[in-house]
mmCIF file of C-alpha atoms in Angstrom:
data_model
loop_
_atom_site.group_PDB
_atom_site.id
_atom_site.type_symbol
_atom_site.label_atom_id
_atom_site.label_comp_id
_atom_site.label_asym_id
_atom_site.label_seq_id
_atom_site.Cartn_x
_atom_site.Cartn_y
_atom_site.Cartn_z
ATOM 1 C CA UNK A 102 16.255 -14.930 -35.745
ATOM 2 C CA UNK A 103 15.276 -13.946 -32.437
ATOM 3 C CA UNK A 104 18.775 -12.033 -31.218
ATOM 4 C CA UNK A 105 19.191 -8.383 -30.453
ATOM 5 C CA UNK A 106 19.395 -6.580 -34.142
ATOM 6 C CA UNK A 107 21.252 -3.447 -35.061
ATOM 7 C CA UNK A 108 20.847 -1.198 -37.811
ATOM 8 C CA UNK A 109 22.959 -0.158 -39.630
ATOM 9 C CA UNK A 110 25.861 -2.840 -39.283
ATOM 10 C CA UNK A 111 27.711 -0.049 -40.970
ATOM 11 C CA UNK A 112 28.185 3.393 -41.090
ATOM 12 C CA UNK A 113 30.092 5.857 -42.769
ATOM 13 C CA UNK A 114 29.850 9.317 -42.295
ATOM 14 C CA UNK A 115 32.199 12.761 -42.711
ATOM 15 C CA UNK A 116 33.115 14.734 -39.667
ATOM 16 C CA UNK A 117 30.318 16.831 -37.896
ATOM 17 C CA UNK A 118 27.626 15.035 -39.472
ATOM 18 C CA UNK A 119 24.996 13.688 -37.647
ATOM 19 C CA UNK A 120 24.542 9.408 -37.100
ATOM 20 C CA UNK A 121 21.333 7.520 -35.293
ATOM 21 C CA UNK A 122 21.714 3.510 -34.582
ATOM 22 C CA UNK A 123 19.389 1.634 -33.682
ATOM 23 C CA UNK A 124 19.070 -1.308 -31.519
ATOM 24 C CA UNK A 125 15.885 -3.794 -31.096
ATOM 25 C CA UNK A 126 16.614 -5.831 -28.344
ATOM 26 C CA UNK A 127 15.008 -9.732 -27.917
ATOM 27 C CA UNK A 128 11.304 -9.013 -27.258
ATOM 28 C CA UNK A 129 10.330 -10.075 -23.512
ATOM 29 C CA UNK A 130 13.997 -8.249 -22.206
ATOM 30 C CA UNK A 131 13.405 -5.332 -20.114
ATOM 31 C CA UNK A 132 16.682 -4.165 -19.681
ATOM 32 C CA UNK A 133 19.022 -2.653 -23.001
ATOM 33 C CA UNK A 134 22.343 -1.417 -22.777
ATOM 34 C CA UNK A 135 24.901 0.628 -24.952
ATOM 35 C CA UNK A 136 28.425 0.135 -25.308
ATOM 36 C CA UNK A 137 31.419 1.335 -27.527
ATOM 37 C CA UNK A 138 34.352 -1.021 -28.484
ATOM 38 C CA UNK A 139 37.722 0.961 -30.082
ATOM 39 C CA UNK A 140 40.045 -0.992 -31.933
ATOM 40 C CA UNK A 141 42.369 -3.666 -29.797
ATOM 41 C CA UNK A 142 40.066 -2.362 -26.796
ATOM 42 C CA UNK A 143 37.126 -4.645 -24.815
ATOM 43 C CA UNK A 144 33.333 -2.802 -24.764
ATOM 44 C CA UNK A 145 33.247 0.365 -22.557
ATOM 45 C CA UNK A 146 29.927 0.675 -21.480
ATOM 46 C CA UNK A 147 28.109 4.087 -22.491
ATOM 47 C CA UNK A 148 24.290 3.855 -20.898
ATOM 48 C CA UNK A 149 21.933 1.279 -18.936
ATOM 49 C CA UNK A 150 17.917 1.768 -19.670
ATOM 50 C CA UNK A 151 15.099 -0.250 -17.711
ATOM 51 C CA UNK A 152 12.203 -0.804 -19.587
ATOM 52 C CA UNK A 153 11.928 3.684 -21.039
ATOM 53 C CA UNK A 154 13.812 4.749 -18.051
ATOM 54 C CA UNK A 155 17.415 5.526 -18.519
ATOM 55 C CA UNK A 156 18.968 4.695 -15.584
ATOM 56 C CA UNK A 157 22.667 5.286 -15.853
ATOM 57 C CA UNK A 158 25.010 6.952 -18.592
ATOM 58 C CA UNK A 159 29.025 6.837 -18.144
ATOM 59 C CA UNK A 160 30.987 9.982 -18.248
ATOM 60 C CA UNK A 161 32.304 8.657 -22.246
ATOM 61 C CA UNK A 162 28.589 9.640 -23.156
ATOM 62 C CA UNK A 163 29.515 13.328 -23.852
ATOM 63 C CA UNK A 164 26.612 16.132 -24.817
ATOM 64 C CA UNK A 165 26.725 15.109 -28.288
ATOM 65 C CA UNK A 166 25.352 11.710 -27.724
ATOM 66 C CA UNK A 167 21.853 10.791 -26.425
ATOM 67 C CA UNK A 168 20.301 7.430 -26.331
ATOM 68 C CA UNK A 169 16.057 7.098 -26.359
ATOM 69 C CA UNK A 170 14.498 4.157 -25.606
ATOM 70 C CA UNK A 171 10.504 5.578 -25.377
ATOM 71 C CA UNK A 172 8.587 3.024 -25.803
ATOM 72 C CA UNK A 173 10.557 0.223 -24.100
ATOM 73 C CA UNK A 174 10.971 -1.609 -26.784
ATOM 74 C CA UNK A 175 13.751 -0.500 -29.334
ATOM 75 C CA UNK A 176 16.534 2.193 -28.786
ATOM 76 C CA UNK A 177 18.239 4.667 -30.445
ATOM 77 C CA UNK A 178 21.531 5.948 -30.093
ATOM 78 C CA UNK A 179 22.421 9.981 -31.682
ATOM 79 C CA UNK A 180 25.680 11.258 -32.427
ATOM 80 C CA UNK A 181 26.052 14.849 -33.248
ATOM 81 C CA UNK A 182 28.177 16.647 -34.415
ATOM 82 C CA UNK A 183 30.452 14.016 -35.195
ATOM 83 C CA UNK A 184 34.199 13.506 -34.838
ATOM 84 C CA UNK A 185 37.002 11.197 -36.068
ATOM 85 C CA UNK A 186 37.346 9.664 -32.023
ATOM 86 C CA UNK A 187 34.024 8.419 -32.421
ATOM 87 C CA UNK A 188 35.072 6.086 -34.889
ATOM 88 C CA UNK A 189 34.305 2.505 -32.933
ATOM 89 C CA UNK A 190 31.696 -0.142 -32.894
ATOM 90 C CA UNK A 191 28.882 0.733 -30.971
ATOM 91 C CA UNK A 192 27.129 -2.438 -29.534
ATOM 92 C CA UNK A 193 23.815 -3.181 -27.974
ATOM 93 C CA UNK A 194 22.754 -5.998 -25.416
ATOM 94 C CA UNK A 195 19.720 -6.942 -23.326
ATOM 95 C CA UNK A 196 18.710 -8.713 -20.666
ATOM 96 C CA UNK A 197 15.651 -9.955 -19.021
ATOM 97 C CA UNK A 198 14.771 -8.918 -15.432
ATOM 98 C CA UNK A 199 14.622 -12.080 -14.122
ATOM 99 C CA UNK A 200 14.361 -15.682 -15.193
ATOM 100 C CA UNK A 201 17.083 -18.864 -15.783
ATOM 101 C CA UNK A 202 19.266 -16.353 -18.089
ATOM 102 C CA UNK A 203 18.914 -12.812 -16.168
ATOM 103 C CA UNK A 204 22.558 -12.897 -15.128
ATOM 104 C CA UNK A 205 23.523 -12.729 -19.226
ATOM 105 C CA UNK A 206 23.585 -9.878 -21.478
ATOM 106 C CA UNK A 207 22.291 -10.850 -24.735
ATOM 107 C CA UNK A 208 24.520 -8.805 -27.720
ATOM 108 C CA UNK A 209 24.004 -7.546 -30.850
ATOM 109 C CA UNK A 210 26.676 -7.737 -33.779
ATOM 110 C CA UNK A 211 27.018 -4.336 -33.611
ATOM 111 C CA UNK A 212 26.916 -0.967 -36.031
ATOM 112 C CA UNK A 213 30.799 -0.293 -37.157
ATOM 113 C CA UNK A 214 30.696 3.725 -37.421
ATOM 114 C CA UNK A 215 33.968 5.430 -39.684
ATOM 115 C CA UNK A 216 34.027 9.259 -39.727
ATOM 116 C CA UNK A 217 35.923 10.147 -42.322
ATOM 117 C CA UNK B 265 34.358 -3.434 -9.754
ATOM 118 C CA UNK B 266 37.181 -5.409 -8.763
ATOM 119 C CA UNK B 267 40.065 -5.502 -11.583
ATOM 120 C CA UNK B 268 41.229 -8.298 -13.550
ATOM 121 C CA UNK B 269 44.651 -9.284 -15.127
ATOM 122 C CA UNK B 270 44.370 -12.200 -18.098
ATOM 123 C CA UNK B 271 47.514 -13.283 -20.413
ATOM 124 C CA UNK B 272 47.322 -11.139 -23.909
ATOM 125 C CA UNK B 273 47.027 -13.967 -26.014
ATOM 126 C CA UNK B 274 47.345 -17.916 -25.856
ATOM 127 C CA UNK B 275 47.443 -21.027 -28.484
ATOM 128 C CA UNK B 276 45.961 -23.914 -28.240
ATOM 129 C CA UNK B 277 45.998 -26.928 -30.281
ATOM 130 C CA UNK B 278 42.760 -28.207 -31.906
ATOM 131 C CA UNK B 279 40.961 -30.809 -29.918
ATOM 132 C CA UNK B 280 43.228 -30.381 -26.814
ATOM 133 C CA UNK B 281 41.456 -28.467 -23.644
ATOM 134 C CA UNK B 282 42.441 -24.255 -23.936
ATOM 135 C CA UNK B 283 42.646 -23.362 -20.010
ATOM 136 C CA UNK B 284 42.294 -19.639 -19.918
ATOM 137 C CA UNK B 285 43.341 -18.246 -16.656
ATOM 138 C CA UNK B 286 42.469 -14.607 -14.839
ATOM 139 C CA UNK B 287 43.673 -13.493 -11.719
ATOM 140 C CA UNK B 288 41.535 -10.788 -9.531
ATOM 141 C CA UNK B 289 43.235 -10.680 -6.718
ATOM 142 C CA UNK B 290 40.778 -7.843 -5.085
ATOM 143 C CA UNK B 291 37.692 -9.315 -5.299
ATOM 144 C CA UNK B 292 35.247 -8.632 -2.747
ATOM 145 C CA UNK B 293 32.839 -11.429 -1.530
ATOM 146 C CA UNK B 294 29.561 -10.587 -3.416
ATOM 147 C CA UNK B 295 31.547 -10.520 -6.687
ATOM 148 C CA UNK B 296 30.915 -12.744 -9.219
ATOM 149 C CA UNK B 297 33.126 -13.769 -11.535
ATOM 150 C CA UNK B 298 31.958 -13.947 -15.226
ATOM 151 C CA UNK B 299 33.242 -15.169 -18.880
ATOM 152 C CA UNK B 300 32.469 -13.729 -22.268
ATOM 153 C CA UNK B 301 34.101 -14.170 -25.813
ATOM 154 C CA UNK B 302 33.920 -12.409 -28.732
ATOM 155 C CA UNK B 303 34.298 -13.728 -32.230
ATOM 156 C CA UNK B 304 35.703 -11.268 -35.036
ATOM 157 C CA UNK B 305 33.049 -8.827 -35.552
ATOM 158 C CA UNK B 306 30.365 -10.021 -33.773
ATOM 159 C CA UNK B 307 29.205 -9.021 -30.320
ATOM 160 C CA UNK B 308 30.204 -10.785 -26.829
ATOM 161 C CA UNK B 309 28.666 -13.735 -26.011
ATOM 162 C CA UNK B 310 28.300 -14.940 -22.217
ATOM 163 C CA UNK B 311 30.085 -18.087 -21.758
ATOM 164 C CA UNK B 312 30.032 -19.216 -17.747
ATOM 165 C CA UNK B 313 29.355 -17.460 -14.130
ATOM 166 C CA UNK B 314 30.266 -18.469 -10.570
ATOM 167 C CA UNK B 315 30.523 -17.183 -7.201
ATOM 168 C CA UNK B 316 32.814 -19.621 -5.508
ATOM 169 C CA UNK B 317 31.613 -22.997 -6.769
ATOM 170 C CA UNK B 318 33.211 -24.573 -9.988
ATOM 171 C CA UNK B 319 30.360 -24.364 -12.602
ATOM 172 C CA UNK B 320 30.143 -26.407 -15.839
ATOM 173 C CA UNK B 321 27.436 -25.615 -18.988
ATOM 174 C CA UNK B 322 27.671 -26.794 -22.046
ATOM 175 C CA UNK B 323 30.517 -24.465 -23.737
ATOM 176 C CA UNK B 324 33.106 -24.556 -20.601
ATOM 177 C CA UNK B 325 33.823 -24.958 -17.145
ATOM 178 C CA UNK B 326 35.050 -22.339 -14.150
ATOM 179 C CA UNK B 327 37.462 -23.186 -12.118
ATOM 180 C CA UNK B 328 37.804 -20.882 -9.378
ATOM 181 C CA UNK B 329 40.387 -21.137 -6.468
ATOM 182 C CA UNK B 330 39.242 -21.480 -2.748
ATOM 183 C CA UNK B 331 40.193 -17.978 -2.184
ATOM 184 C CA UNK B 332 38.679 -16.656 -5.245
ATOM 185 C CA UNK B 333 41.729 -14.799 -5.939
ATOM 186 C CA UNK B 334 41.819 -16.242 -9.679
ATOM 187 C CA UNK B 335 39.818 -18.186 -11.778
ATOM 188 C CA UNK B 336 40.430 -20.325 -14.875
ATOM 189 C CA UNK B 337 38.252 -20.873 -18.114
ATOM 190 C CA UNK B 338 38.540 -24.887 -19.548
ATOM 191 C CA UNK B 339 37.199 -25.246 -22.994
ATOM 192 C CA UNK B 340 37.508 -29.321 -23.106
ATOM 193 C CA UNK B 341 37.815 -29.580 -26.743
ATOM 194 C CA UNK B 342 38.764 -26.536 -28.560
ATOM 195 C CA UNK B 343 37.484 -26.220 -31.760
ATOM 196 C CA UNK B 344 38.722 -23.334 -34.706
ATOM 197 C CA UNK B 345 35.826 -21.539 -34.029
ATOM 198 C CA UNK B 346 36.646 -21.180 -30.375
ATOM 199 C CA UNK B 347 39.425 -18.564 -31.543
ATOM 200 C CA UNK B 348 37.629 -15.030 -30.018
ATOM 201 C CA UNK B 349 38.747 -13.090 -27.191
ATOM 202 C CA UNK B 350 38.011 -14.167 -24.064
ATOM 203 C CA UNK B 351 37.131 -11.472 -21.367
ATOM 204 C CA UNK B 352 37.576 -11.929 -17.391
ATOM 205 C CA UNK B 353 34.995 -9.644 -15.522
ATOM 206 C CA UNK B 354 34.149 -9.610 -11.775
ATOM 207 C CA UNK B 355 31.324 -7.402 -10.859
ATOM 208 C CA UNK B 356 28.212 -8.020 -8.321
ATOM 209 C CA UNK B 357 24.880 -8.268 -8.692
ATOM 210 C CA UNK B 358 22.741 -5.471 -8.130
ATOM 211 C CA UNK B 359 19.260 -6.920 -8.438
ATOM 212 C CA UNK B 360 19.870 -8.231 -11.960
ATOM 213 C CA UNK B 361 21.729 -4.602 -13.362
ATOM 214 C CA UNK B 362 24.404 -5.928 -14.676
ATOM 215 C CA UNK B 363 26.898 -3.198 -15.796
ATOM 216 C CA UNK B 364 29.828 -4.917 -17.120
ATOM 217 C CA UNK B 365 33.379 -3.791 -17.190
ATOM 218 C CA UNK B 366 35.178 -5.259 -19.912
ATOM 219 C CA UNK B 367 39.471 -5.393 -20.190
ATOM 220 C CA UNK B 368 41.354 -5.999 -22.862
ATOM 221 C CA UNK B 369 40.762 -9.925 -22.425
ATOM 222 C CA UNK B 370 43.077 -12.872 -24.092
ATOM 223 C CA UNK B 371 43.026 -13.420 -27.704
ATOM 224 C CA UNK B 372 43.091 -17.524 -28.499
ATOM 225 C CA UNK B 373 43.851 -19.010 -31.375
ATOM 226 C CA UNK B 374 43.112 -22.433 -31.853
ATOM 227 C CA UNK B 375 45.477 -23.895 -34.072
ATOM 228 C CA UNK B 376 44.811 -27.156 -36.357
#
């Protein structure tokens, strides 16, 4: 399969622990992004990186959260410290810089986080 | 990006053609209106794009009014496993960065 993976598709964790997901996008994309989906809610987008370069980060991507991306290739998102509101799915997507399909993002299934 | 409003939820009959509508009655010119769906637990997956032309792929086909104030989504044959929510987004282009703004969308259920 040659679709954008995530790992763990679940996680469970207690309150103020700390979680890391990871994303591996399809290979030749340059562009990854980061999103969280609540309950009865569409994706809220968190962060944007080109290639290693983070580029933007909404104002939902609090201090406790950073997302890495170093070599260009996969990405990771941290939670720390964690709390029962960041109980979501947290979804990755891609997208190539140009060619027939640059105007789609390519998603992952996504890594269900409970904190218990 | 401009907003958009889409009915909660919608049936449609299996084999009969689901039209999904969306109204965005603030879009700007160099907004582009765009379709995704999202099957129960699994991430979105595009569906369609246009500007201001009616578009047609292989999954569906846009409809959008001459003043682009609202669109519509046609699934020709709707199958069970076109049940998903389907999310209305409008957003422009900037050089291929596509942040996208996703609502609560319209959940579909195809019924047999």
């Amino acid at each position: 399969d040659t679709g954008v993976s995530q790992d763990p598709r679940h996680k469970i964790t207690k309150r103020g622990q700390n979680v890391t997901f990871r994303c591996d996008p399809i290979s030749e994309h340059n562009r990854l992004y980061w999103y969280r989906q609540t309950l009865g809610q569409g994706p809220e987008f968190l962060t944007y990186f080109q290639n290693e370069a983070q580029l933007e980060k909404s104002r939902l991507l609090s201090d406790r959260f950073s997302a890495e991306r170093p070599k260009g290739s996969f990405s990771t998102l941290e939670i720390q410290r964690t709390e029962q509101g960041d109980s979501a799915m947290y979804l990755c997507a891609s997208s190539p810089a140009s060619g027939g399909n640059y105007n789609e993002q390519f998603f992952g299934p996504g890594t269900r986080l409970t904190v218990l | 990006d401009a907003k958009t409003t889409q009915p909660t939820s919608m049936d449609c009959a299996e084999g009969r053609a689901a039209n999904l509508p969306c109204n965005h009655s603030t879009i700007s010119g160099n907004e582009y209106v765009y379709w995704y769906r999202q099957i129960h637990s699994q991430g979105p997956q595009y569906i369609i794009h246009g500007l201001k032309n009616n578009e047609t792929n292989e999954m569906a086909s846009l409809i959008i009014t001459e003043d682009r104030k609202s669109s519509t989504l046609i699934l020709p044959h709707a199958t069970l496993r076109d049940t998903a929510v389907y999310y209305c987004i409008v957003r422009v282009e900037y050089g291929g960065y596509q942040k996208v703004t996703f609502g609560i969308g319209t959940k579909l259920q195809v019924i047999p």
